[in-house]
mmCIF file of C-alpha atoms in Angstrom:
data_model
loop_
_atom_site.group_PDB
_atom_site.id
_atom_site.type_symbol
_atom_site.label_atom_id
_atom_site.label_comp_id
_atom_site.label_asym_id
_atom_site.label_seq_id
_atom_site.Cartn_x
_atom_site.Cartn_y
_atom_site.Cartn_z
ATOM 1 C CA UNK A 130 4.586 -15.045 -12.948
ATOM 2 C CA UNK A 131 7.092 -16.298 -15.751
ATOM 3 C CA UNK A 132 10.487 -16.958 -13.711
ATOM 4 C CA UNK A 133 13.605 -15.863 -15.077
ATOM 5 C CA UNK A 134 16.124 -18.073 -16.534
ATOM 6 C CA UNK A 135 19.119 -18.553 -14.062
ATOM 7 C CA UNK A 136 22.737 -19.487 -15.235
ATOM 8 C CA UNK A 137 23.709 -22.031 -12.451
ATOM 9 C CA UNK A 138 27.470 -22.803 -11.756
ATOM 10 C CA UNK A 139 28.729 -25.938 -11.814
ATOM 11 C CA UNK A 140 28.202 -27.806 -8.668
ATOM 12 C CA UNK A 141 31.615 -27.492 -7.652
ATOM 13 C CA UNK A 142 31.685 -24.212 -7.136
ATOM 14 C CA UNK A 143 30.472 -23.185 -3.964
ATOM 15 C CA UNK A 144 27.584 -19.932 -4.073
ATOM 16 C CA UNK A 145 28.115 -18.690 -0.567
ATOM 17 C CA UNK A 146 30.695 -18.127 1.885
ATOM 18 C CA UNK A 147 30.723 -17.233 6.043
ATOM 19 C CA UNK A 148 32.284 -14.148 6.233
ATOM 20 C CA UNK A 149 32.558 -12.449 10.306
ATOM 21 C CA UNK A 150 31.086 -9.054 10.242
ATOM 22 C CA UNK A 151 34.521 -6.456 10.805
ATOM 23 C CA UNK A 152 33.374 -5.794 14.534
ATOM 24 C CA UNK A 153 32.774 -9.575 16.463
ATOM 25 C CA UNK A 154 30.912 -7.819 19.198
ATOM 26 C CA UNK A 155 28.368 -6.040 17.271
ATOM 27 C CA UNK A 156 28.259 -9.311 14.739
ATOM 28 C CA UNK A 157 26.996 -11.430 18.060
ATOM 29 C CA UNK A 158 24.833 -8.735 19.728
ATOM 30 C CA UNK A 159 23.372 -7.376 16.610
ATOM 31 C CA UNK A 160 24.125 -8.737 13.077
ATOM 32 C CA UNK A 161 24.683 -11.656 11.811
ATOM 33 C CA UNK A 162 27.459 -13.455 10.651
ATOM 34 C CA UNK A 163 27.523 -11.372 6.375
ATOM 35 C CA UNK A 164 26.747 -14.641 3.610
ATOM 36 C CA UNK A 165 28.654 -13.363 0.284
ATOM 37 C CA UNK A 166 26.807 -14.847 -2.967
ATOM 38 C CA UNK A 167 27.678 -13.501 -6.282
ATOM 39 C CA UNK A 168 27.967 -9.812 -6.896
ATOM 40 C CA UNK A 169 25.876 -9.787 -3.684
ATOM 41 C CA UNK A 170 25.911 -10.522 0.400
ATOM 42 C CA UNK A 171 23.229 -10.692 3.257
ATOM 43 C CA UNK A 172 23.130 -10.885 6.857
ATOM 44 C CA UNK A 173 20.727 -10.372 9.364
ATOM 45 C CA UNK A 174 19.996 -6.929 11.673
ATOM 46 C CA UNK A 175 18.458 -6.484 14.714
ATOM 47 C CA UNK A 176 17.258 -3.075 15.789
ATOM 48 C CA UNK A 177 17.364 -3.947 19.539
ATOM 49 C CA UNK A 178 15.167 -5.668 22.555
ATOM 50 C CA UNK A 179 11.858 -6.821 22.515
ATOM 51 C CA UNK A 180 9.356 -4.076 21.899
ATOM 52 C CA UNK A 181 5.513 -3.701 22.376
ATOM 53 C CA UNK A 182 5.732 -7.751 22.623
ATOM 54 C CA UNK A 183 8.018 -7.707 19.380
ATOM 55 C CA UNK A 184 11.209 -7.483 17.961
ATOM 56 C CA UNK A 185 12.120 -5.601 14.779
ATOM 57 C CA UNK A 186 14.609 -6.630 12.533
ATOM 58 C CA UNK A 187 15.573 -6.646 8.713
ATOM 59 C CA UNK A 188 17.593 -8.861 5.749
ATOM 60 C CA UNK A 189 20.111 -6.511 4.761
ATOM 61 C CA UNK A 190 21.141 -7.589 0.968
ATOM 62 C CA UNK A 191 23.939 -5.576 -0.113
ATOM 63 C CA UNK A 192 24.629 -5.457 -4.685
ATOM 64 C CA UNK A 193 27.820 -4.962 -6.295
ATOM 65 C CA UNK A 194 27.581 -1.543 -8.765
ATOM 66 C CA UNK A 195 25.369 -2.754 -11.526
ATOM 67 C CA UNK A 196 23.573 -5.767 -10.054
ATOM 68 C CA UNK A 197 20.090 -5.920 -8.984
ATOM 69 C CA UNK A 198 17.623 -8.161 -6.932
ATOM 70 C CA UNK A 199 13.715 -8.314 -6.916
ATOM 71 C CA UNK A 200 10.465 -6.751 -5.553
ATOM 72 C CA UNK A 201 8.383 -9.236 -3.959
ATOM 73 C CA UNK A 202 6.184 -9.427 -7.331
ATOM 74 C CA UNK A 203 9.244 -8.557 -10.038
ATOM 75 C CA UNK A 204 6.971 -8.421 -12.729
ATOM 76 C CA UNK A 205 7.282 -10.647 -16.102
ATOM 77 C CA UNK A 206 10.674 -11.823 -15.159
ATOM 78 C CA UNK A 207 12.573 -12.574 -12.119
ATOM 79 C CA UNK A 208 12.071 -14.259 -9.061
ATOM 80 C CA UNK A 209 11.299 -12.626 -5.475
ATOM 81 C CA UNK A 210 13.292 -13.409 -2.540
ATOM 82 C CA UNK A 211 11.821 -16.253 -0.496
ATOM 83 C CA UNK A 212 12.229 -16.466 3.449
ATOM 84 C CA UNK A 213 12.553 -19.824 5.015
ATOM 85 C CA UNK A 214 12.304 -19.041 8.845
ATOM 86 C CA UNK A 215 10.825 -22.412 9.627
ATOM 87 C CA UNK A 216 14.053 -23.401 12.286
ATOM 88 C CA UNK A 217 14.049 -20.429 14.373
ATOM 89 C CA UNK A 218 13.616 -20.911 17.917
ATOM 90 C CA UNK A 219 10.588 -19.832 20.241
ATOM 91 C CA UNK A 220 9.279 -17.814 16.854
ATOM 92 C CA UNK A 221 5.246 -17.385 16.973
ATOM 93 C CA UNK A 222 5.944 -15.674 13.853
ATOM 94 C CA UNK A 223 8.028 -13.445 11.693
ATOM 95 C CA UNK A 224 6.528 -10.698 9.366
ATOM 96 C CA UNK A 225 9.007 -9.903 6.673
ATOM 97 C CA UNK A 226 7.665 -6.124 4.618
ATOM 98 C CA UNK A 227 9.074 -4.634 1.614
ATOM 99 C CA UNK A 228 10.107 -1.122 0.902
ATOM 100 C CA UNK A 229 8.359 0.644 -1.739
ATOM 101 C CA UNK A 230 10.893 -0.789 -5.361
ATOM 102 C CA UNK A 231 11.710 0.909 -8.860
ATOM 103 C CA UNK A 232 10.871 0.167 -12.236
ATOM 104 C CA UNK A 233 14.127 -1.318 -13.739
ATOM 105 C CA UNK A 234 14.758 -1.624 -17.335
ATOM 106 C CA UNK A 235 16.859 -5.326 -17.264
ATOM 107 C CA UNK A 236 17.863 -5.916 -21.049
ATOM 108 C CA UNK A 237 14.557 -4.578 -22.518
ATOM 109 C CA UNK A 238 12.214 -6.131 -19.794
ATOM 110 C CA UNK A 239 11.272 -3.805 -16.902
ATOM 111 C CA UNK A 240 10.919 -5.387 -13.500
ATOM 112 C CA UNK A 241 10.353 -4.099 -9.891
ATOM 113 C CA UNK A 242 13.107 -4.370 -7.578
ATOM 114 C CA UNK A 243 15.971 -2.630 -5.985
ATOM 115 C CA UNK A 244 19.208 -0.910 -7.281
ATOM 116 C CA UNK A 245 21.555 -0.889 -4.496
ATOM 117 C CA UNK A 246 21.648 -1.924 -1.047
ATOM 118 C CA UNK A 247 17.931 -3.003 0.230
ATOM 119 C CA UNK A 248 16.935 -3.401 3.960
ATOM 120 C CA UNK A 249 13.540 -5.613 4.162
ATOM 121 C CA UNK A 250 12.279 -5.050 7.455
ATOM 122 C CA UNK A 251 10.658 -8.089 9.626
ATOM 123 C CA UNK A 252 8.601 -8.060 12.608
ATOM 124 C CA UNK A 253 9.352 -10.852 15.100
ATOM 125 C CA UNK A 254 6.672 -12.923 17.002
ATOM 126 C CA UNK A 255 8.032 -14.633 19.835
ATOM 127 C CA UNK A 256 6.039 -17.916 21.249
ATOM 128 C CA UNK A 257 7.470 -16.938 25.038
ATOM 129 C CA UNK A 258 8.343 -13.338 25.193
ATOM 130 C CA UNK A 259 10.683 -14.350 28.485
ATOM 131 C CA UNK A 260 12.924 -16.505 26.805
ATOM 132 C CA UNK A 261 15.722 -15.826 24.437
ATOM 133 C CA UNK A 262 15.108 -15.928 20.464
ATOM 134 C CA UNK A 263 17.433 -16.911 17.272
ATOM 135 C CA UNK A 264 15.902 -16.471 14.072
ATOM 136 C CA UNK A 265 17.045 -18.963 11.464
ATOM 137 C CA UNK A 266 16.768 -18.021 8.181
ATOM 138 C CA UNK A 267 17.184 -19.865 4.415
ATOM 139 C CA UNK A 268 16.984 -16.894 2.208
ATOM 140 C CA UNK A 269 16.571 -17.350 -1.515
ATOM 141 C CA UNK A 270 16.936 -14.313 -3.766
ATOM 142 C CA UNK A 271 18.307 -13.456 -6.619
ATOM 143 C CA UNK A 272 21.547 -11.286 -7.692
ATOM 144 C CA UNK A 273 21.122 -10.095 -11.246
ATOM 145 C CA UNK A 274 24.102 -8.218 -13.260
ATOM 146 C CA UNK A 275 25.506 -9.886 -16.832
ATOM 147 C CA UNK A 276 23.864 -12.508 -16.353
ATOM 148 C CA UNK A 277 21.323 -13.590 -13.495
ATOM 149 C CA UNK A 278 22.445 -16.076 -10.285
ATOM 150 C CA UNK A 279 20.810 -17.529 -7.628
ATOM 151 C CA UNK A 280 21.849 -16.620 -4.104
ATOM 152 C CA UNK A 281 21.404 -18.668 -0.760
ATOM 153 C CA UNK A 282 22.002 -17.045 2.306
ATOM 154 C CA UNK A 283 21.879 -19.432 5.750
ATOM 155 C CA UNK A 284 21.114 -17.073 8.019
ATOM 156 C CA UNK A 285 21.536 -17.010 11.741
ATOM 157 C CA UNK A 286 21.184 -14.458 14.748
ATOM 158 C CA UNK A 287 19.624 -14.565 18.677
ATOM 159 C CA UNK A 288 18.368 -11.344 19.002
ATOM 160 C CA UNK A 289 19.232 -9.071 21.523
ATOM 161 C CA UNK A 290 16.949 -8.501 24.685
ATOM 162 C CA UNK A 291 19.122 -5.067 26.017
ATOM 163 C CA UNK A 292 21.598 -3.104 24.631
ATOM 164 C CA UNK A 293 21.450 0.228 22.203
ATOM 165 C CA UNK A 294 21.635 -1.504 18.127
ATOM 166 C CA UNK A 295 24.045 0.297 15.770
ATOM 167 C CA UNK A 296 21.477 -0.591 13.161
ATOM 168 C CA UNK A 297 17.949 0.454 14.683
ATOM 169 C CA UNK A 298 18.252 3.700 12.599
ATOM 170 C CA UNK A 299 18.478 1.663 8.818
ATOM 171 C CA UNK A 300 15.631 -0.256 9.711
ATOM 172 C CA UNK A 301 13.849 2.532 10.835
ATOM 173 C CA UNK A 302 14.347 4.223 7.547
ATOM 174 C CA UNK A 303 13.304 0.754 5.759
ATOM 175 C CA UNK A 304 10.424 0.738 7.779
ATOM 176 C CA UNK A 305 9.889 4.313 6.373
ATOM 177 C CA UNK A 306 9.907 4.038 3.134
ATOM 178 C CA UNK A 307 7.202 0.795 3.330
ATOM 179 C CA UNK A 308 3.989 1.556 1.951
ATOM 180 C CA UNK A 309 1.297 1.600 4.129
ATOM 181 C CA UNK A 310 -1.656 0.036 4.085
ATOM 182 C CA UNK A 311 -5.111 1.338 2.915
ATOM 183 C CA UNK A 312 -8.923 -0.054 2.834
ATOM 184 C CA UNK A 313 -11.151 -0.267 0.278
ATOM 185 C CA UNK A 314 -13.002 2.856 1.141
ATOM 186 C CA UNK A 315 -9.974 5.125 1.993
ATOM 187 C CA UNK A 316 -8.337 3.993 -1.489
ATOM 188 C CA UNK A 317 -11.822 5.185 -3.173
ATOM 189 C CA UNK A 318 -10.118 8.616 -1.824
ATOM 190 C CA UNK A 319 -6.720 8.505 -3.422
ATOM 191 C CA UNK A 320 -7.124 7.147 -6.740
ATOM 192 C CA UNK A 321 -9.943 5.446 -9.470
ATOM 193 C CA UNK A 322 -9.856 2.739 -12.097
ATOM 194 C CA UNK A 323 -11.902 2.767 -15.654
ATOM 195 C CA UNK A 324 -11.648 0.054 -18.255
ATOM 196 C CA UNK A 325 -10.438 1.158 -21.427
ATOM 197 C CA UNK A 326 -13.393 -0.413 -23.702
ATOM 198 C CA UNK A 327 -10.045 0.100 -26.707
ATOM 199 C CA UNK A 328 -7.947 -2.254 -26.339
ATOM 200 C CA UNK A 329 -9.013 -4.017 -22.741
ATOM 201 C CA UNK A 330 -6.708 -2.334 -20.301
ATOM 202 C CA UNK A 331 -7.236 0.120 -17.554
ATOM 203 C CA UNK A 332 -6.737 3.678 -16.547
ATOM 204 C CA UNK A 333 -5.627 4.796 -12.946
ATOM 205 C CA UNK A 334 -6.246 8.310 -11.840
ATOM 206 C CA UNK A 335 -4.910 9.668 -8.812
ATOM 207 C CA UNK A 336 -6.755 12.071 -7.020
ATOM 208 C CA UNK A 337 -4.287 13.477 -4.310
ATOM 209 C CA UNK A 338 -2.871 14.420 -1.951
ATOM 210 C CA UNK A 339 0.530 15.239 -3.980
ATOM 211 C CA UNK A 340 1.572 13.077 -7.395
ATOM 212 C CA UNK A 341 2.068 10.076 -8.527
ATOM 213 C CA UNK A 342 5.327 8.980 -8.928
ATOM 214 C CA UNK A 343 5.020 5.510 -9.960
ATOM 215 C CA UNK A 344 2.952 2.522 -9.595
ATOM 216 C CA UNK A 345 2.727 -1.268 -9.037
ATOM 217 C CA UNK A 346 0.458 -3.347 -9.343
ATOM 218 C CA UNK A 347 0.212 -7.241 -8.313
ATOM 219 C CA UNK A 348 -2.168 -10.155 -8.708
ATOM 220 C CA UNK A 349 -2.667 -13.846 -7.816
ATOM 221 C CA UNK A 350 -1.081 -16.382 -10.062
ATOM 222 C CA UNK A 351 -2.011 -16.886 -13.225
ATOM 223 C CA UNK A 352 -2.409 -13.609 -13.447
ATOM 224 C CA UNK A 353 0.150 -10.869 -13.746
ATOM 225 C CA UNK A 354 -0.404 -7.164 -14.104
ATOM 226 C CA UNK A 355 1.726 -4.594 -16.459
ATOM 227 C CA UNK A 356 1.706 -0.935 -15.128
ATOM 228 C CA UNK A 357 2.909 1.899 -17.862
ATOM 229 C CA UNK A 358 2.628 5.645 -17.735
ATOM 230 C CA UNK A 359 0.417 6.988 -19.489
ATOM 231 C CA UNK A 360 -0.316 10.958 -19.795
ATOM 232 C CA UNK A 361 -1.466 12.218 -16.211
ATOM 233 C CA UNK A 362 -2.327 8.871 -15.188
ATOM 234 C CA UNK A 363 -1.151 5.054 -15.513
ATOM 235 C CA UNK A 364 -2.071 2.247 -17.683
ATOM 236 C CA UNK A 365 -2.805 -1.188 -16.518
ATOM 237 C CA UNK A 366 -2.802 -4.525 -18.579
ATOM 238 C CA UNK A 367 -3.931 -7.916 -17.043
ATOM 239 C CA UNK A 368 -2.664 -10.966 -18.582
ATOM 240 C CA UNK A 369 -3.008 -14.805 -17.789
ATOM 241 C CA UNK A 370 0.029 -16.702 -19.411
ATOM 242 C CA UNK A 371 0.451 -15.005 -22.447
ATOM 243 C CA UNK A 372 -3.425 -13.810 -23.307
ATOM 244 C CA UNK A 373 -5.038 -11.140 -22.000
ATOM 245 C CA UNK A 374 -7.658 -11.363 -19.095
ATOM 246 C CA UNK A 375 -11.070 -9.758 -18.690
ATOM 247 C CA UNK A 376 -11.320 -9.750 -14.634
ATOM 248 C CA UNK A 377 -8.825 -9.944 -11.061
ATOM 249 C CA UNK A 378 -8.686 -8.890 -7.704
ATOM 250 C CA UNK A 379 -5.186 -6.647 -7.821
ATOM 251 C CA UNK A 380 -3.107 -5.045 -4.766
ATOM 252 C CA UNK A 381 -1.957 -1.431 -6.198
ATOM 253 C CA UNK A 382 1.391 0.118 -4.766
ATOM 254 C CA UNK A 383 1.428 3.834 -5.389
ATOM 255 C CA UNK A 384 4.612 5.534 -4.851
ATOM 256 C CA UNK A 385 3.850 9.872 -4.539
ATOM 257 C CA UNK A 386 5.871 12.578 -3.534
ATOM 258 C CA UNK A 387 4.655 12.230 -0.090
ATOM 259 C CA UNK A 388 5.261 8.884 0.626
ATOM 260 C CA UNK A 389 3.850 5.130 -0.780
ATOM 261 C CA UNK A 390 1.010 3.274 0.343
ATOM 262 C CA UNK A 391 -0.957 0.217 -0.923
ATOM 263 C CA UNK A 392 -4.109 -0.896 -1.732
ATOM 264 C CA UNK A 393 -7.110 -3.266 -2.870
ATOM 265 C CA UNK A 394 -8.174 -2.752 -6.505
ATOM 266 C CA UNK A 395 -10.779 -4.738 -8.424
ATOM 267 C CA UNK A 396 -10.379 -4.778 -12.439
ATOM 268 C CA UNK A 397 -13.063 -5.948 -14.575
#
């Protein structure tokens, strides 16, 4: 993936501030304290006690009118937010998932990411389900309007074990509107991939149930994969660097009118 160029501040200038949520009691039971970057803020939500031997969660990011932030595979440009939970106390381990994104035309160069306000669900681990957890979170992402800034968010909440969480019914919906996950066989079902002998690309046809809205379509580094409309179907193109590619193993996203879900692909 070819990063984005960023247009750093000068080190004086400070690219996050503290800011206590408007309600201090629901801030300390079930949000974090809101980190304000440029044209963009995050904080961290908690949708309640410990369930099934987990807790669910989410990174809110909230974007000023106009600005954007990234998919977790933007696409030629941009740079996906990165989680840093490393400090958190009595975490096994934390699951961060990503609703299903848009296409985005950004100055001629369409990338995958999100519009407006995004909540990125995580599923929470804990090493001792007895004992009280905090998640600490570094979160790099980016907040792109004019001109494209980094954002750092230091994160930091101990998640409730009772009490009723203004917020369970956002991540709910977040957790909605995440793809879900498909084998091998079952995406044999849904959709099918041909080379194009032409010009070295491929053709996706979906086979049901409902349409295709839109789809995306990710692969290992070097490789990246660009995803077009084309007629009744889609068009993929592989590309290592800047020449095109012959073979990779690909994840497909495949947003329809009944819902996203994801999938293994093989193109060669």
């Amino acid at each position: 993936m070819r990063s984005k160029f960023f247009l750093y501040a000068p080190l004086a200038v400070t690219l996050a501030q503290s800011f206590p949520a408007a309600s201090l009691a629901e801030n300390t039971a079930f949000a974090s304290a809101v980190v304000k970057g440029a044209a963009s803020s995050a904080r961290l939500l908690s949708a309640g006690p410990l369930q099934g031997g987990s807790y669910r969660a989410a990174v809110e990011i909230a974007l000023a009118p106009e600005t954007i932030t990234y998919w977790r595979q933007p696409g030629e440009a941009g740079s996906a937010p990165a989680f840093d939970f490393s400090k958190s106390v009595n975490v096994a381990k934390v699951e961060p998932s990503f609703p299903a994104p848009k296409h985005i035309d950004e100055a001629g160069t369409i990338v995958a990411g999100y519009d407006a306000r995004v909540v990125l669900p995580l599923k929470v681990t804990p090493r001792d389900p007895n004992a009280p957890v905090t998640l600490n979170l570094v979160l790099d992402y980016a907040s792109c309007g004019k001109i494209c800034l980094p954002a750092r968010a230091d994160l930091s909440l101990e998640l409730p074990r009772n009490g009723a969480s203004p917020h369970a019914a956002a991540i709910a919906e977040a957790e909605r509107l995440v793809p879900s996950k498909l084998t091998a066989a079952e995406a044999k079902k849904r959709f099918a991939v041909s080379r194009n002998n032409a010009d070295g690309s491929w053709r996706l046809r979906y086979l049901g149930p409902g349409k295709a809205e839109d789809v995306f379509a990710e692969a290992p580094e070097p490789f990246f994969i660009e995803s077009t409309r084309a007629g009744e179907g889609f068009e993929l193109k592989l590309f290592s660097g800047s020449e095109t590619a012959k073979a990779a193993d690909a994840t497909l996203t495949i947003v329809t009118d009944a819902g996203a879900f994801e999938a293994p692909a093989r193109l060669e």
